PDB file of C-alpha atoms in Angstrom:
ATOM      1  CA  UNK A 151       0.000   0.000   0.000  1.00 38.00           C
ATOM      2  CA  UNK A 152       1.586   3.271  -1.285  1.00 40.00           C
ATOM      3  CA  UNK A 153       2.233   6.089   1.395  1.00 41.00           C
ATOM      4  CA  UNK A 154      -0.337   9.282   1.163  1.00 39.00           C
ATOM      5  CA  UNK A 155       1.765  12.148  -0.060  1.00 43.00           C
ATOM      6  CA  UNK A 156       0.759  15.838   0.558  1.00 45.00           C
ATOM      7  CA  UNK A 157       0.096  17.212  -1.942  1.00 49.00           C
ATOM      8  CA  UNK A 158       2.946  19.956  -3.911  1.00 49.00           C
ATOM      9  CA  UNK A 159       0.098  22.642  -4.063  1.00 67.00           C
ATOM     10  CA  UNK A 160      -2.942  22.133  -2.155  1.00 81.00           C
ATOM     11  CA  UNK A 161      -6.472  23.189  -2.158  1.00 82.00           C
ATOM     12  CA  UNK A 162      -5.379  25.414   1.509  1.00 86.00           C
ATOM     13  CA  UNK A 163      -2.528  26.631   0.014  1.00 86.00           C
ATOM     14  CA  UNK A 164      -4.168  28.173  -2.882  1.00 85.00           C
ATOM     15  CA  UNK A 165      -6.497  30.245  -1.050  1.00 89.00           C
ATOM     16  CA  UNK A 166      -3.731  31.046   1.833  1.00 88.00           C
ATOM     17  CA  UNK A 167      -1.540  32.434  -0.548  1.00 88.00           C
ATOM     18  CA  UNK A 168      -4.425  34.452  -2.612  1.00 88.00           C
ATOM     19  CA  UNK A 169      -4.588  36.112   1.298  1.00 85.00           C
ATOM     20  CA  UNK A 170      -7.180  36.802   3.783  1.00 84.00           C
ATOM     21  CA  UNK A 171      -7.717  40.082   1.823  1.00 86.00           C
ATOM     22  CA  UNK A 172      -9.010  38.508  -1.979  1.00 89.00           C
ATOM     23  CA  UNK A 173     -11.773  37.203   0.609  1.00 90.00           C
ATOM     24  CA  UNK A 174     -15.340  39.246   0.441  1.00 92.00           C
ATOM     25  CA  UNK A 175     -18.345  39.572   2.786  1.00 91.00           C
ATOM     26  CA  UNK A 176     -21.125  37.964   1.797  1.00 90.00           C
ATOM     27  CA  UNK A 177     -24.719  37.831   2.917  1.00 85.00           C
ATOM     28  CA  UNK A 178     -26.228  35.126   1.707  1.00 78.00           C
ATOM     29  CA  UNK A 179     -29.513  34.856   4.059  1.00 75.00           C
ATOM     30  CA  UNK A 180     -31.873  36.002   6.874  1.00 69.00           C
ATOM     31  CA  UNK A 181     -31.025  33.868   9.779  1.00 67.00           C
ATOM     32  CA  UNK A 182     -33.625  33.141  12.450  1.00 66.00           C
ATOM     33  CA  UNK A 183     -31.936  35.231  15.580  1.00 66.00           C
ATOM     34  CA  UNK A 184     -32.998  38.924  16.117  1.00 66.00           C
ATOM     35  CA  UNK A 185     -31.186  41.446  14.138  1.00 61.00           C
ATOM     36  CA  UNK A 186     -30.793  44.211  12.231  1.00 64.00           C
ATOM     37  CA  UNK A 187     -31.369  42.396   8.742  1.00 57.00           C
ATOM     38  CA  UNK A 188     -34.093  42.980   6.294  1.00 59.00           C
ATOM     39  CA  UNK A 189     -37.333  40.879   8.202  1.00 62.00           C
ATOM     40  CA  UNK A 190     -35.856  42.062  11.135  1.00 63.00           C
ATOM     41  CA  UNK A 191     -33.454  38.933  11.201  1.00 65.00           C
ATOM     42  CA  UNK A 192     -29.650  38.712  11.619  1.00 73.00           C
ATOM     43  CA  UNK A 193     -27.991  38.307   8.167  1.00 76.00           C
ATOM     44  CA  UNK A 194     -26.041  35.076   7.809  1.00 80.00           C
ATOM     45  CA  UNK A 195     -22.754  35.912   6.187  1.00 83.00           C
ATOM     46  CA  UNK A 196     -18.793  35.555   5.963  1.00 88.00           C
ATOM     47  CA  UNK A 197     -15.829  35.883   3.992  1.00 92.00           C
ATOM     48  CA  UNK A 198     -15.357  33.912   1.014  1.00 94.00           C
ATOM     49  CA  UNK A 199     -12.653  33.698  -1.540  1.00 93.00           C
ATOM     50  CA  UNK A 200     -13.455  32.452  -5.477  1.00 94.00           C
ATOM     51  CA  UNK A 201     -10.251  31.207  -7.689  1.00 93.00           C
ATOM     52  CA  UNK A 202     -10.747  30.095 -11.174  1.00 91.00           C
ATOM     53  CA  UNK A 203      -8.600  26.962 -11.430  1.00 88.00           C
ATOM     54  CA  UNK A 204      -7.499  23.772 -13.477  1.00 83.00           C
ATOM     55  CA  UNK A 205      -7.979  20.709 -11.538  1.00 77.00           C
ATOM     56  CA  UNK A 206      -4.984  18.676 -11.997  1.00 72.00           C
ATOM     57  CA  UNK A 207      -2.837  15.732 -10.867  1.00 67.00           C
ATOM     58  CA  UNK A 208      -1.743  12.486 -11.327  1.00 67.00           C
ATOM     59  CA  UNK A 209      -5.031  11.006 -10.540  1.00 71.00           C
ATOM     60  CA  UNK A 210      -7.077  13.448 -12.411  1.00 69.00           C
ATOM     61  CA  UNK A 211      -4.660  12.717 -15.601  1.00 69.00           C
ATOM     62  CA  UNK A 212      -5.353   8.903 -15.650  1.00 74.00           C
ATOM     63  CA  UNK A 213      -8.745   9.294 -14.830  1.00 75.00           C
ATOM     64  CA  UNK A 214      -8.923  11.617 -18.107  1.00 71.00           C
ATOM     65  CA  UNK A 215      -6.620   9.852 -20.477  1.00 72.00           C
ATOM     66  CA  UNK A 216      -4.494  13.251 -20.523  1.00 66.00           C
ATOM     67  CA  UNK A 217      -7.699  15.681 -21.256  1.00 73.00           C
ATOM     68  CA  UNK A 218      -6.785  18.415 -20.275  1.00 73.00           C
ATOM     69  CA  UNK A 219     -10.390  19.422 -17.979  1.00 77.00           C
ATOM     70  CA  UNK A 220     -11.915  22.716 -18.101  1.00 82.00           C
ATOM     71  CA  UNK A 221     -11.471  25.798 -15.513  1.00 87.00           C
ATOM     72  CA  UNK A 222     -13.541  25.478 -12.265  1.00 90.00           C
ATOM     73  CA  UNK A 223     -14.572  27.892  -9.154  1.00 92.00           C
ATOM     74  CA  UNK A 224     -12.615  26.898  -6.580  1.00 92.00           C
ATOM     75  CA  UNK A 225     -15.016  28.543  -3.531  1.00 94.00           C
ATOM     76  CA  UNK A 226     -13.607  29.106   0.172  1.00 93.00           C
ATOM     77  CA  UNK A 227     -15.310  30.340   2.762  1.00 93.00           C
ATOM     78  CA  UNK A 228     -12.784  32.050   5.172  1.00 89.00           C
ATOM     79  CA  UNK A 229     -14.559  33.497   8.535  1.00 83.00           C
ATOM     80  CA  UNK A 230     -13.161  35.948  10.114  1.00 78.00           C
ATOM     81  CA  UNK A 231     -12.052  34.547  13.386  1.00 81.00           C
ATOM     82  CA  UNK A 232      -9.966  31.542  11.230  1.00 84.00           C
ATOM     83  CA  UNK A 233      -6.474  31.428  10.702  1.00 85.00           C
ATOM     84  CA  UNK A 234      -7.406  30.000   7.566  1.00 86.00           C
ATOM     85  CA  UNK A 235     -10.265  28.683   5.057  1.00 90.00           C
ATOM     86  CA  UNK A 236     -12.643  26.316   6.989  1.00 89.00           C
ATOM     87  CA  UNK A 237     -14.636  24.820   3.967  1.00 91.00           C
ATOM     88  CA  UNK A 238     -14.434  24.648   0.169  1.00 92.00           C
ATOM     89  CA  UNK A 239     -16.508  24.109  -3.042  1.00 92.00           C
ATOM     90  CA  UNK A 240     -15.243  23.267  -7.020  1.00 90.00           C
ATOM     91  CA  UNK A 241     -17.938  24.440  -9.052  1.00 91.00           C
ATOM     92  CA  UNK A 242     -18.192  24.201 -13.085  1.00 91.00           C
ATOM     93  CA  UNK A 243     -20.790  27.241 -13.366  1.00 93.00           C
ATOM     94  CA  UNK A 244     -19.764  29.881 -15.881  1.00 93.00           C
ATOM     95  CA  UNK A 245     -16.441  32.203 -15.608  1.00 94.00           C
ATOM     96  CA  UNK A 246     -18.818  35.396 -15.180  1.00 95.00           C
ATOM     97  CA  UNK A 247     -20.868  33.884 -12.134  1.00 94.00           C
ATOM     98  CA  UNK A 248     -21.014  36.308  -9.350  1.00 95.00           C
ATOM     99  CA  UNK A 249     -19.474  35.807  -6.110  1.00 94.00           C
ATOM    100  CA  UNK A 250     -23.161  36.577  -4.255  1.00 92.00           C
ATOM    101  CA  UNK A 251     -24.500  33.152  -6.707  1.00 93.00           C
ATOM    102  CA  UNK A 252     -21.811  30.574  -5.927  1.00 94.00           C
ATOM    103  CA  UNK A 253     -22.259  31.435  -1.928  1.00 93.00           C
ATOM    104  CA  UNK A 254     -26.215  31.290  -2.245  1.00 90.00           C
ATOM    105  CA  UNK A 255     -25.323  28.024  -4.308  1.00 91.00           C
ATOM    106  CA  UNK A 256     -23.185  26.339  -2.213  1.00 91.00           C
ATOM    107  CA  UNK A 257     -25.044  27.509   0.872  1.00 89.00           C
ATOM    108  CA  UNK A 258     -28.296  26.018  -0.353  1.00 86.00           C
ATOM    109  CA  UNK A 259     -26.930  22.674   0.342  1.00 83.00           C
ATOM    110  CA  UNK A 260     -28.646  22.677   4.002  1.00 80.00           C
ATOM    111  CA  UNK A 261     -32.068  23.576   2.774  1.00 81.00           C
ATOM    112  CA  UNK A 262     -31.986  20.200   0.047  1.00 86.00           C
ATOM    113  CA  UNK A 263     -30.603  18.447   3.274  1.00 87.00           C
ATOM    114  CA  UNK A 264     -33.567  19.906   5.708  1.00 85.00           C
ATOM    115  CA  UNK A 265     -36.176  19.102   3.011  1.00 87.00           C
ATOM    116  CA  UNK A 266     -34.973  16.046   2.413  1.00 87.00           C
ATOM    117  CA  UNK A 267     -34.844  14.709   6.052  1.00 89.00           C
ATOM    118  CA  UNK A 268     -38.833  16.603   5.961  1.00 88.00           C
ATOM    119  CA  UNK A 269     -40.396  14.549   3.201  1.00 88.00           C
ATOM    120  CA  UNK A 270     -38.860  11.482   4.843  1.00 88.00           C
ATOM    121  CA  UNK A 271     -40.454  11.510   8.406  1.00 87.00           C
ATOM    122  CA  UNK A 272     -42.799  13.786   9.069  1.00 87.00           C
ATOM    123  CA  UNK A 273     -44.233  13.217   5.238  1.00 87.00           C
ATOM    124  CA  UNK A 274     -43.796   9.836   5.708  1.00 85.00           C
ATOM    125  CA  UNK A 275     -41.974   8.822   2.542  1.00 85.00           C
ATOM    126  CA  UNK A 276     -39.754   6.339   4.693  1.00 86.00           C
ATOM    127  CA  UNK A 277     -42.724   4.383   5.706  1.00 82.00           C
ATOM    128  CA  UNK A 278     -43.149   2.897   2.163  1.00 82.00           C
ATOM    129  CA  UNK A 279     -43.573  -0.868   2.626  1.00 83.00           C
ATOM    130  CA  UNK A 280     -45.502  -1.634  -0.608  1.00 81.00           C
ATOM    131  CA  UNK A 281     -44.416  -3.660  -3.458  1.00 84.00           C
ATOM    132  CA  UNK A 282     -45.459  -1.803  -6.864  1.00 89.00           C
ATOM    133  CA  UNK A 283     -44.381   0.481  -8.302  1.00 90.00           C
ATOM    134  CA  UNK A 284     -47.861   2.709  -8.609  1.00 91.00           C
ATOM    135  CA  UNK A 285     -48.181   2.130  -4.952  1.00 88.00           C
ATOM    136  CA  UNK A 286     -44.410   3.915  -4.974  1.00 88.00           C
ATOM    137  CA  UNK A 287     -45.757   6.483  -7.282  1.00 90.00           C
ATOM    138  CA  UNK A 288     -48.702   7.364  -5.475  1.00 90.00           C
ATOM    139  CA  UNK A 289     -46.706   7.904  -2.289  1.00 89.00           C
ATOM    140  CA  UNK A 290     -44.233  10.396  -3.598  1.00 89.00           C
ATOM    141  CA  UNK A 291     -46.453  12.103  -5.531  1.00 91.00           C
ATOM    142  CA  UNK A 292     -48.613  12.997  -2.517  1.00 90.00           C
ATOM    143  CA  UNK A 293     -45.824  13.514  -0.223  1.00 90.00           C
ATOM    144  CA  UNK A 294     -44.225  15.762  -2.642  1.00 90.00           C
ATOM    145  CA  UNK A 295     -47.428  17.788  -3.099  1.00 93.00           C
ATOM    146  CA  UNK A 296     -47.692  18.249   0.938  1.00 91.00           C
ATOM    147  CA  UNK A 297     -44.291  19.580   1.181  1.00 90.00           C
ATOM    148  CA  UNK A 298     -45.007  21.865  -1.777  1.00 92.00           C
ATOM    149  CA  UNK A 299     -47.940  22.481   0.517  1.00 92.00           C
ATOM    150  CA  UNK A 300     -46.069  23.268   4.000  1.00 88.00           C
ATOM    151  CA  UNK A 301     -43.199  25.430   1.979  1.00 85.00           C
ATOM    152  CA  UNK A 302     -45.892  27.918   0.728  1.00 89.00           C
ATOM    153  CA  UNK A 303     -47.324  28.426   4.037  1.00 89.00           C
ATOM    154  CA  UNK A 304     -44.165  28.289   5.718  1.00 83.00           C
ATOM    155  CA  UNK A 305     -42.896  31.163   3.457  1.00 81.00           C
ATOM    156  CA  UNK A 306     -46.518  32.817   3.318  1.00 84.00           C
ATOM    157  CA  UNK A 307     -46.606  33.064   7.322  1.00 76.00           C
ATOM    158  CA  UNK A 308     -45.201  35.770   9.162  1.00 58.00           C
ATOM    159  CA  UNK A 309     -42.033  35.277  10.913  1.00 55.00           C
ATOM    160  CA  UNK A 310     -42.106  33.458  14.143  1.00 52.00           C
ATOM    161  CA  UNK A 311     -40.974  35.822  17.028  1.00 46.00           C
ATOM    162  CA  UNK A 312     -37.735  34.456  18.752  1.00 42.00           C
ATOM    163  CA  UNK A 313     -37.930  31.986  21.638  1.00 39.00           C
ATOM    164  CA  UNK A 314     -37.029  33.563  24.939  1.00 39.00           C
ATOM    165  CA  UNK A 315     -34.471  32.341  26.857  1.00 36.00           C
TER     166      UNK A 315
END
């Protein structure tokens, strides 16, 4: 078994040596504590730094057959507290994407993940125990429609006052 090699020029080091200052705020929701945001909500935001890069390597070369493989975002988000970049994205979305889309992008990860875990319990689609497939059918079609449902009333209600504590 061959010995894991650092890398010559990793995914850290290109955004440490672009420096803390190529990183820009960015806003890219209304959180749910009290603030000084737009609904009256605390902004969610941080620093984030966007590269345009080549992905390369050894591995990346055999996996390719030697094609050489287009430019990508490379997307880090650097808080402010942090010595240095905490998480990172590649991206293939178009060379004049703004900064403000690939945050809101990569950021919109938790909401697929939150709606995700919703239709399963709650909207029961891990309770499936049938055997056809229009039984199948039937079941995600409805539990689709009632989290279609819930969303539009969640975003039609007014926002829910913060808990005391």
């Amino acid at each position: 078994m061959a010995k894991y090699r650092e890398p010559a020029c990793s995914v850290k080091a290109l955004v440490v040596e672009a420096g803390r200052g190529a990183a820009r705020l960015v806003s890219w929701r209304d959180g749910s504590r009290p603030g000084k945001g737009r609904p009256g909500h605390k902004r969610m935001d941080s620093r984030f730094v966007a590269l345009r890069i080549r992905p390369a390597g050894r591995e990346i070369r055999e996996a390719t057959a030697g094609v050489e493989l287009a430019e990508s975002w490379l997307l880090a988000e650097w808080s402010a507290g942090e010595p240095g970049p905490v998480q990172f994205w590649l991206s293939d979305l178009p060379e004049n994407t703004p900064l403000t889309t690939l945050v809101r992008l990569a950021k919109l990860r938790w909401h697929i993940e939150h709606d995700y875990r919703e239709l399963k319990q709650p909207l029961g689609l891990v309770h499936f125990e049938g055997r056809s497939f229009n039984g199948w059918h039937h079941l995600v079609t409805l539990a689709s429609l009632t989290h279609a449902f819930c969303t539009l009333r969640r975003l039609a209600a007014a926002p829910k006052a913060a808990a005391s504590v």
